[in-house]
Each structure stands twice: as structure tokens, then as C-alpha cells.
Amino acid sequence: MGKRALITGITGQDGSYLAELLLEKGYDVVGMVRRSSTVNFERITHLMGDVEFVPGDLIDQMSMVEILQDHRPEEVYNLAAQSFVQTSFGQPVLTGETTALGVTRLLDAIRMVDDSIRYYQASSSEMFGKVREVPQTETTPFHPRSPYGVAKVYGHWITINYRESYDLHASSGILFNHESPRRGLEFVTRKITHGAAQIALGQATELRLGNLDAQRDWGFAGDYVDAMWRMLQLESADDFVICTGETHSVREFCELAFGRVGLDYADHVVIDERFFRPAEVDLLVGDAAKAEERLGWVPQTSFTELVEMMVDNDLEALERQGGN
């Protein structure tokens, strides 16, 4: 009999890769989805027969209590959030309700139902924001620059608080930017790879972007979910920075993506002020030495491999659609 895991946010990029990983390891996987008519199962269509889906919402604590009572998971991975930074400026209260207070509701449900459950909290490099040191580690002070980053700081600290106050096995992964062909089109990386593919196929002529000089530490989501799982196998819970330790600019991402389809990004990318953030995070680059030492985790996918994988996937998908 395998372990049982509950994944919130299972329909998202990370949720889909984590579900695949856990199923491969013999887990029973339960996925929490919101009761709404707009749930998008696109990323997990291939897993529909293998995962049990249950309705629940981070805004509704009783729904989480009921899920824990009915399904009795040994591990809970909280990947649900309002996860788009730009949106958080327009919807700061909603972002706080789900991305911050939602964590407390879930931790409290675990405390009430079964305090032996092992809990993973999806923290974020956006918590570092206006960075105090380079590279960033588990002890770097936070200075978030968006309502999303602020909400993630709350989620991070309340996880530590429940670990220390109630002895819960609750760990946080401070994940730096991680991308994949399953990334949403609203994220700049996927916007670039999809745009390059469209232009290469003659379906578009230009791509409008914001700050090309912003620098990020980009890895592959499929690698990062393995680190989440490893954290919950430790004897004692802890917090870990998960990253590649390399930094690249949005401009470099454009160069590689357009280069993959034989184009020069400078001929097609248009800078549009509308895509600049009210407060920009300029340089995020992490140090994952602790994760390598304690978890035995190192990233497997290079920056170039990641960009080319995403472009190839978008090209293939657009060609399949026949340019419709």
C-alpha cells in the first residue's frame, strides 16, 4: 500500500509535474480543485484516470478539514495560490486571502485533523524582492516588491510558526523561477517562446514585452518538484532555497528562443511600457548549497535546454492546430 498525498493547485504547472512524480513513486494522489466552472484540466488530462479529484478552496477552511478527514493523506503539498505577480497589483486583497491566509487555514486544518501529516509550503524567490545580498540563501532578509511577494512572506512565516508552535513537519521550498512547456501564457517566459513560435510560423509579426534587463534564476519545473518530495522525506522539517545558481536576463531568454527558430529577437520584440511592474525586482539568483547537501538535489536541466524545450513544444502545438 503506497502513501497518499494531497496536492492543492494540482491543475497548475507544478501540480501536474508533482502528480506525475508521485504516481511514479506509487502514491495515491488526491488533487484539490476549486468549485468553479472554469477549472482548466489541460495540464493533467493525461492523469485524469489516476488522480482522485476533490472540491475544496483555500478560502473555505471547512472544505479542507473535510478533505483531510475523508482522504487521510500522509503528505500535503500546498501549491495553490494566486500566482501571477502582475495580477497581484490589481487584486491585492484576493492575493492575500489565498496566497497568505489560505496557508493558515490549511495548516490549522492539519493541526486539527492529524498533526502527523507532512506539509510542503510553496514559498517563492519573490519574497527576496529588493535583494539585500547576492546570491540569496535561506537566511537572506526578505523585502518583497509586490502584493504576491508580501503574501508569500506571510505564508512562509506562518509555516515556520506552526512548525515551531505545534511541532508540525512543515517545510518551505523557496523556489526560484521555474518554467516548462506547461507554464501559463501570462508568464514572460512562455509568452516569449509562444511568440517566437508564432512569428516563425507566420502567425504574428511582433512580440510586446516589458523590462528586458530584469534578471532571473530560471530552472525547469520538472526538476523542482523532485526537491519538494525530498523535503517531506527528511526526518525533521526545514526550509530550502531551490534554484540553479545562474542568472539570465529576459533579453538572453529572447535571444535563445528566437535563435531556436532562426530569427533575431531584435527584429520582432517591441518594448511596451504597459508590461513594466510598478516596483521591479532586478536581480534574483539563488544559492542551493543547503539543498544539495541535505536533500542530495541538483538541477538536471540547463537554461539552454529549458528554453529550447519550451520553443519546440510551442512550435509543435501550433503546427498541430494548423495555424487556427
PDB file of N, CA, C and O in Angstrom, residues 13 16-17 20 178-183 189-190 192-194 196-197 218-224 244 253 256-261 299-320:
ATOM      1  N   GLN A  13       1.064  24.305 -13.263  1.00  0.00           N
ATOM      2  CA  GLN A  13       2.305  23.745 -13.806  1.00  0.00           C
ATOM      3  C   GLN A  13       2.968  22.786 -12.816  1.00  0.00           C
ATOM      4  O   GLN A  13       3.217  21.617 -13.123  1.00  0.00           O
ATOM      5  N   SER A  16       0.962  19.544 -11.828  1.00  0.00           N
ATOM      6  CA  SER A  16       0.924  18.463 -12.825  1.00  0.00           C
ATOM      7  C   SER A  16       2.211  17.649 -12.807  1.00  0.00           C
ATOM      8  O   SER A  16       2.186  16.415 -12.869  1.00  0.00           O
ATOM      9  N   TYR A  17       3.359  18.330 -12.697  1.00  0.00           N
ATOM     10  CA  TYR A  17       4.642  17.601 -12.645  1.00  0.00           C
ATOM     11  C   TYR A  17       4.779  16.810 -11.339  1.00  0.00           C
ATOM     12  O   TYR A  17       5.282  15.683 -11.326  1.00  0.00           O
ATOM     13  N   GLU A  20       2.672  13.627 -11.468  1.00  0.00           N
ATOM     14  CA  GLU A  20       3.361  12.595 -12.264  1.00  0.00           C
ATOM     15  C   GLU A  20       4.439  11.897 -11.429  1.00  0.00           C
ATOM     16  O   GLU A  20       4.550  10.672 -11.414  1.00  0.00           O
ATOM     17  N   HIS A 178      10.780  28.893 -12.065  1.00  0.00           N
ATOM     18  CA  HIS A 178      10.886  27.591 -12.736  1.00  0.00           C
ATOM     19  C   HIS A 178       9.802  27.512 -13.801  1.00  0.00           C
ATOM     20  O   HIS A 178       8.654  27.863 -13.572  1.00  0.00           O
ATOM     21  N   GLU A 179      10.230  27.087 -14.976  1.00  0.00           N
ATOM     22  CA  GLU A 179       9.396  27.175 -16.180  1.00  0.00           C
ATOM     23  C   GLU A 179       9.264  25.796 -16.813  1.00  0.00           C
ATOM     24  O   GLU A 179       9.929  24.850 -16.414  1.00  0.00           O
ATOM     25  N   SER A 180       8.425  25.721 -17.828  1.00  0.00           N
ATOM     26  CA  SER A 180       8.248  24.465 -18.564  1.00  0.00           C
ATOM     27  C   SER A 180       7.299  24.733 -19.718  1.00  0.00           C
ATOM     28  O   SER A 180       6.693  25.806 -19.795  1.00  0.00           O
ATOM     29  N   PRO A 181       7.115  23.763 -20.612  1.00  0.00           N
ATOM     30  CA  PRO A 181       6.096  23.922 -21.660  1.00  0.00           C
ATOM     31  C   PRO A 181       4.688  24.083 -21.078  1.00  0.00           C
ATOM     32  O   PRO A 181       3.778  24.528 -21.778  1.00  0.00           O
ATOM     33  N   ARG A 182       4.484  23.753 -19.802  1.00  0.00           N
ATOM     34  CA  ARG A 182       3.157  23.874 -19.178  1.00  0.00           C
ATOM     35  C   ARG A 182       2.959  25.216 -18.478  1.00  0.00           C
ATOM     36  O   ARG A 182       1.946  25.428 -17.820  1.00  0.00           O
ATOM     37  N   ARG A 183       3.916  26.103 -18.573  1.00  0.00           N
ATOM     38  CA  ARG A 183       3.804  27.431 -17.960  1.00  0.00           C
ATOM     39  C   ARG A 183       2.655  28.173 -18.620  1.00  0.00           C
ATOM     40  O   ARG A 183       2.429  28.064 -19.825  1.00  0.00           O
ATOM     41  N   THR A 189       8.219  34.050 -19.757  1.00  0.00           N
ATOM     42  CA  THR A 189       8.993  33.019 -20.461  1.00  0.00           C
ATOM     43  C   THR A 189       8.151  32.326 -21.536  1.00  0.00           C
ATOM     44  O   THR A 189       8.575  32.186 -22.675  1.00  0.00           O
ATOM     45  N   ARG A 190       6.958  31.923 -21.152  1.00  0.00           N
ATOM     46  CA  ARG A 190       6.087  31.224 -22.097  1.00  0.00           C
ATOM     47  C   ARG A 190       5.585  32.196 -23.162  1.00  0.00           C
ATOM     48  O   ARG A 190       5.396  31.826 -24.327  1.00  0.00           O
ATOM     49  N   ILE A 192       7.291  34.520 -24.424  1.00  0.00           N
ATOM     50  CA  ILE A 192       8.396  34.635 -25.384  1.00  0.00           C
ATOM     51  C   ILE A 192       8.460  33.411 -26.295  1.00  0.00           C
ATOM     52  O   ILE A 192       8.541  33.534 -27.521  1.00  0.00           O
ATOM     53  N   THR A 193       8.417  32.210 -25.719  1.00  0.00           N
ATOM     54  CA  THR A 193       8.575  31.003 -26.549  1.00  0.00           C
ATOM     55  C   THR A 193       7.379  30.829 -27.484  1.00  0.00           C
ATOM     56  O   THR A 193       7.535  30.458 -28.644  1.00  0.00           O
ATOM     57  N   HIS A 194       6.199  31.132 -26.986  1.00  0.00           N
ATOM     58  CA  HIS A 194       4.987  31.031 -27.810  1.00  0.00           C
ATOM     59  C   HIS A 194       5.019  32.092 -28.903  1.00  0.00           C
ATOM     60  O   HIS A 194       4.683  31.828 -30.067  1.00  0.00           O
ATOM     61  N   ALA A 196       7.714  33.554 -30.235  1.00  0.00           N
ATOM     62  CA  ALA A 196       8.743  33.201 -31.222  1.00  0.00           C
ATOM     63  C   ALA A 196       8.219  32.136 -32.184  1.00  0.00           C
ATOM     64  O   ALA A 196       8.436  32.207 -33.402  1.00  0.00           O
ATOM     65  N   ALA A 197       7.491  31.159 -31.625  1.00  0.00           N
ATOM     66  CA  ALA A 197       6.933  30.089 -32.466  1.00  0.00           C
ATOM     67  C   ALA A 197       5.881  30.648 -33.430  1.00  0.00           C
ATOM     68  O   ALA A 197       5.857  30.291 -34.616  1.00  0.00           O
ATOM     69  N   TRP A 218      16.458  30.920 -13.625  1.00  0.00           N
ATOM     70  CA  TRP A 218      15.394  30.101 -14.219  1.00  0.00           C
ATOM     71  C   TRP A 218      15.770  28.625 -14.268  1.00  0.00           C
ATOM     72  O   TRP A 218      16.813  28.265 -14.807  1.00  0.00           O
ATOM     73  N   GLY A 219      14.889  27.771 -13.746  1.00  0.00           N
ATOM     74  CA  GLY A 219      15.100  26.326 -13.838  1.00  0.00           C
ATOM     75  C   GLY A 219      13.879  25.638 -14.426  1.00  0.00           C
ATOM     76  O   GLY A 219      12.892  26.284 -14.788  1.00  0.00           O
ATOM     77  N   PHE A 220      13.942  24.312 -14.504  1.00  0.00           N
ATOM     78  CA  PHE A 220      12.865  23.506 -15.088  1.00  0.00           C
ATOM     79  C   PHE A 220      11.955  22.970 -13.980  1.00  0.00           C
ATOM     80  O   PHE A 220      12.420  22.323 -13.038  1.00  0.00           O
ATOM     81  N   ALA A 221      10.655  23.230 -14.110  1.00  0.00           N
ATOM     82  CA  ALA A 221       9.686  22.831 -13.078  1.00  0.00           C
ATOM     83  C   ALA A 221       9.750  21.340 -12.769  1.00  0.00           C
ATOM     84  O   ALA A 221       9.587  20.921 -11.612  1.00  0.00           O
ATOM     85  N   GLY A 222       9.989  20.515 -13.786  1.00  0.00           N
ATOM     86  CA  GLY A 222      10.070  19.068 -13.576  1.00  0.00           C
ATOM     87  C   GLY A 222      11.185  18.668 -12.620  1.00  0.00           C
ATOM     88  O   GLY A 222      11.068  17.686 -11.875  1.00  0.00           O
ATOM     89  N   ASP A 223      12.285  19.443 -12.630  1.00  0.00           N
ATOM     90  CA  ASP A 223      13.377  19.193 -11.681  1.00  0.00           C
ATOM     91  C   ASP A 223      12.985  19.635 -10.264  1.00  0.00           C
ATOM     92  O   ASP A 223      13.343  18.995  -9.272  1.00  0.00           O
ATOM     93  N   TYR A 224      12.253  20.754 -10.178  1.00  0.00           N
ATOM     94  CA  TYR A 224      11.994  21.377  -8.879  1.00  0.00           C
ATOM     95  C   TYR A 224      10.988  20.609  -8.037  1.00  0.00           C
ATOM     96  O   TYR A 224      11.053  20.636  -6.806  1.00  0.00           O
ATOM     97  N   THR A 244      19.000  27.299  -9.653  1.00  0.00           N
ATOM     98  CA  THR A 244      20.124  26.811 -10.460  1.00  0.00           C
ATOM     99  C   THR A 244      21.439  27.478 -10.071  1.00  0.00           C
ATOM    100  O   THR A 244      22.511  26.962 -10.361  1.00  0.00           O
ATOM    101  N   PHE A 253      16.900  35.327 -22.724  1.00  0.00           N
ATOM    102  CA  PHE A 253      15.829  34.359 -22.987  1.00  0.00           C
ATOM    103  C   PHE A 253      15.292  34.575 -24.397  1.00  0.00           C
ATOM    104  O   PHE A 253      15.083  33.619 -25.151  1.00  0.00           O
ATOM    105  N   LEU A 256      17.836  33.337 -27.145  1.00  0.00           N
ATOM    106  CA  LEU A 256      17.830  31.874 -27.299  1.00  0.00           C
ATOM    107  C   LEU A 256      16.557  31.376 -27.973  1.00  0.00           C
ATOM    108  O   LEU A 256      16.603  30.522 -28.859  1.00  0.00           O
ATOM    109  N   ALA A 257      15.416  31.926 -27.540  1.00  0.00           N
ATOM    110  CA  ALA A 257      14.126  31.458 -28.068  1.00  0.00           C
ATOM    111  C   ALA A 257      13.998  31.768 -29.553  1.00  0.00           C
ATOM    112  O   ALA A 257      13.633  30.905 -30.359  1.00  0.00           O
ATOM    113  N   PHE A 258      14.313  32.999 -29.928  1.00  0.00           N
ATOM    114  CA  PHE A 258      14.198  33.380 -31.340  1.00  0.00           C
ATOM    115  C   PHE A 258      15.287  32.702 -32.163  1.00  0.00           C
ATOM    116  O   PHE A 258      15.068  32.317 -33.312  1.00  0.00           O
ATOM    117  N   GLY A 259      16.475  32.534 -31.551  1.00  0.00           N
ATOM    118  CA  GLY A 259      17.561  31.843 -32.237  1.00  0.00           C
ATOM    119  C   GLY A 259      17.196  30.403 -32.566  1.00  0.00           C
ATOM    120  O   GLY A 259      17.612  29.859 -33.597  1.00  0.00           O
ATOM    121  N   ARG A 260      16.403  29.776 -31.707  1.00  0.00           N
ATOM    122  CA  ARG A 260      15.988  28.395 -31.914  1.00  0.00           C
ATOM    123  C   ARG A 260      15.188  28.231 -33.210  1.00  0.00           C
ATOM    124  O   ARG A 260      15.219  27.171 -33.841  1.00  0.00           O
ATOM    125  N   VAL A 261      14.465  29.310 -33.598  1.00  0.00           N
ATOM    126  CA  VAL A 261      13.665  29.250 -34.837  1.00  0.00           C
ATOM    127  C   VAL A 261      14.312  30.084 -35.953  1.00  0.00           C
ATOM    128  O   VAL A 261      13.663  30.453 -36.930  1.00  0.00           O
ATOM    129  N   PRO A 299      19.889  20.621  -9.906  1.00  0.00           N
ATOM    130  CA  PRO A 299      19.088  20.730 -11.129  1.00  0.00           C
ATOM    131  C   PRO A 299      19.683  19.900 -12.257  1.00  0.00           C
ATOM    132  O   PRO A 299      20.904  19.772 -12.359  1.00  0.00           O
ATOM    133  N   GLN A 300      18.819  19.332 -13.083  1.00  0.00           N
ATOM    134  CA  GLN A 300      19.256  18.448 -14.166  1.00  0.00           C
ATOM    135  C   GLN A 300      19.199  19.100 -15.551  1.00  0.00           C
ATOM    136  O   GLN A 300      19.772  18.585 -16.501  1.00  0.00           O
ATOM    137  N   THR A 301      18.469  20.216 -15.667  1.00  0.00           N
ATOM    138  CA  THR A 301      18.179  20.800 -16.986  1.00  0.00           C
ATOM    139  C   THR A 301      18.847  22.161 -17.119  1.00  0.00           C
ATOM    140  O   THR A 301      18.651  23.034 -16.267  1.00  0.00           O
ATOM    141  N   SER A 302      19.632  22.360 -18.174  1.00  0.00           N
ATOM    142  CA  SER A 302      20.332  23.640 -18.354  1.00  0.00           C
ATOM    143  C   SER A 302      19.378  24.710 -18.869  1.00  0.00           C
ATOM    144  O   SER A 302      18.285  24.415 -19.370  1.00  0.00           O
ATOM    145  N   PHE A 303      19.803  25.964 -18.758  1.00  0.00           N
ATOM    146  CA  PHE A 303      19.000  27.093 -19.229  1.00  0.00           C
ATOM    147  C   PHE A 303      18.685  26.953 -20.722  1.00  0.00           C
ATOM    148  O   PHE A 303      17.547  27.097 -21.153  1.00  0.00           O
ATOM    149  N   THR A 304      19.702  26.627 -21.507  1.00  0.00           N
ATOM    150  CA  THR A 304      19.508  26.470 -22.955  1.00  0.00           C
ATOM    151  C   THR A 304      18.538  25.337 -23.258  1.00  0.00           C
ATOM    152  O   THR A 304      17.628  25.478 -24.087  1.00  0.00           O
ATOM    153  N   GLU A 305      18.701  24.204 -22.567  1.00  0.00           N
ATOM    154  CA  GLU A 305      17.788  23.065 -22.769  1.00  0.00           C
ATOM    155  C   GLU A 305      16.351  23.447 -22.439  1.00  0.00           C
ATOM    156  O   GLU A 305      15.411  23.047 -23.134  1.00  0.00           O
ATOM    157  N   LEU A 306      16.183  24.221 -21.368  1.00  0.00           N
ATOM    158  CA  LEU A 306      14.844  24.642 -20.941  1.00  0.00           C
ATOM    159  C   LEU A 306      14.174  25.506 -22.010  1.00  0.00           C
ATOM    160  O   LEU A 306      13.032  25.256 -22.418  1.00  0.00           O
ATOM    161  N   VAL A 307      14.891  26.526 -22.497  1.00  0.00           N
ATOM    162  CA  VAL A 307      14.316  27.434 -23.495  1.00  0.00           C
ATOM    163  C   VAL A 307      13.984  26.665 -24.772  1.00  0.00           C
ATOM    164  O   VAL A 307      12.890  26.818 -25.341  1.00  0.00           O
ATOM    165  N   GLU A 308      14.903  25.819 -25.216  1.00  0.00           N
ATOM    166  CA  GLU A 308      14.687  25.085 -26.470  1.00  0.00           C
ATOM    167  C   GLU A 308      13.532  24.090 -26.335  1.00  0.00           C
ATOM    168  O   GLU A 308      12.733  23.928 -27.259  1.00  0.00           O
ATOM    169  N   MET A 309      13.418  23.448 -25.173  1.00  0.00           N
ATOM    170  CA  MET A 309      12.298  22.540 -24.919  1.00  0.00           C
ATOM    171  C   MET A 309      10.962  23.288 -25.033  1.00  0.00           C
ATOM    172  O   MET A 309      10.004  22.793 -25.639  1.00  0.00           O
ATOM    173  N   MET A 310      10.905  24.496 -24.469  1.00  0.00           N
ATOM    174  CA  MET A 310       9.661  25.272 -24.485  1.00  0.00           C
ATOM    175  C   MET A 310       9.313  25.751 -25.896  1.00  0.00           C
ATOM    176  O   MET A 310       8.163  25.683 -26.328  1.00  0.00           O
ATOM    177  N   VAL A 311      10.328  26.211 -26.636  1.00  0.00           N
ATOM    178  CA  VAL A 311      10.082  26.666 -28.012  1.00  0.00           C
ATOM    179  C   VAL A 311       9.616  25.500 -28.880  1.00  0.00           C
ATOM    180  O   VAL A 311       8.633  25.608 -29.629  1.00  0.00           O
ATOM    181  N   ASP A 312      10.317  24.370 -28.782  1.00  0.00           N
ATOM    182  CA  ASP A 312       9.960  23.198 -29.597  1.00  0.00           C
ATOM    183  C   ASP A 312       8.529  22.755 -29.313  1.00  0.00           C
ATOM    184  O   ASP A 312       7.777  22.402 -30.226  1.00  0.00           O
ATOM    185  N   ASN A 313       8.155  22.777 -28.045  1.00  0.00           N
ATOM    186  CA  ASN A 313       6.807  22.357 -27.661  1.00  0.00           C
ATOM    187  C   ASN A 313       5.749  23.306 -28.224  1.00  0.00           C
ATOM    188  O   ASN A 313       4.704  22.872 -28.726  1.00  0.00           O
ATOM    189  N   ASP A 314       6.031  24.616 -28.160  1.00  0.00           N
ATOM    190  CA  ASP A 314       5.072  25.595 -28.698  1.00  0.00           C
ATOM    191  C   ASP A 314       4.956  25.487 -30.215  1.00  0.00           C
ATOM    192  O   ASP A 314       3.861  25.587 -30.770  1.00  0.00           O
ATOM    193  N   LEU A 315       6.097  25.273 -30.881  1.00  0.00           N
ATOM    194  CA  LEU A 315       6.068  25.092 -32.344  1.00  0.00           C
ATOM    195  C   LEU A 315       5.196  23.896 -32.723  1.00  0.00           C
ATOM    196  O   LEU A 315       4.334  23.983 -33.598  1.00  0.00           O
ATOM    197  N   GLU A 316       5.431  22.802 -32.027  1.00  0.00           N
ATOM    198  CA  GLU A 316       4.705  21.560 -32.309  1.00  0.00           C
ATOM    199  C   GLU A 316       3.195  21.747 -32.067  1.00  0.00           C
ATOM    200  O   GLU A 316       2.373  21.319 -32.876  1.00  0.00           O
ATOM    201  N   ALA A 317       2.859  22.409 -30.958  1.00  0.00           N
ATOM    202  CA  ALA A 317       1.442  22.618 -30.611  1.00  0.00           C
ATOM    203  C   ALA A 317       0.756  23.510 -31.652  1.00  0.00           C
ATOM    204  O   ALA A 317      -0.384  23.227 -32.086  1.00  0.00           O
ATOM    205  N   LEU A 318       1.439  24.572 -32.063  1.00  0.00           N
ATOM    206  CA  LEU A 318       0.850  25.483 -33.052  1.00  0.00           C
ATOM    207  C   LEU A 318       0.714  24.818 -34.418  1.00  0.00           C
ATOM    208  O   LEU A 318      -0.271  25.037 -35.141  1.00  0.00           O
ATOM    209  N   GLU A 319       1.688  23.994 -34.774  1.00  0.00           N
ATOM    210  CA  GLU A 319       1.616  23.268 -36.055  1.00  0.00           C
ATOM    211  C   GLU A 319       0.460  22.259 -36.039  1.00  0.00           C
ATOM    212  O   GLU A 319      -0.239  22.076 -37.028  1.00  0.00           O
ATOM    213  N   ARG A 320       0.275  21.612 -34.864  1.00  0.00           N
ATOM    214  CA  ARG A 320      -0.843  20.664 -34.708  1.00  0.00           C
ATOM    215  C   ARG A 320      -2.186  21.374 -34.903  1.00  0.00           C
ATOM    216  O   ARG A 320      -3.114  20.827 -35.463  1.00  0.00           O
TER     217      ARG A 320
END
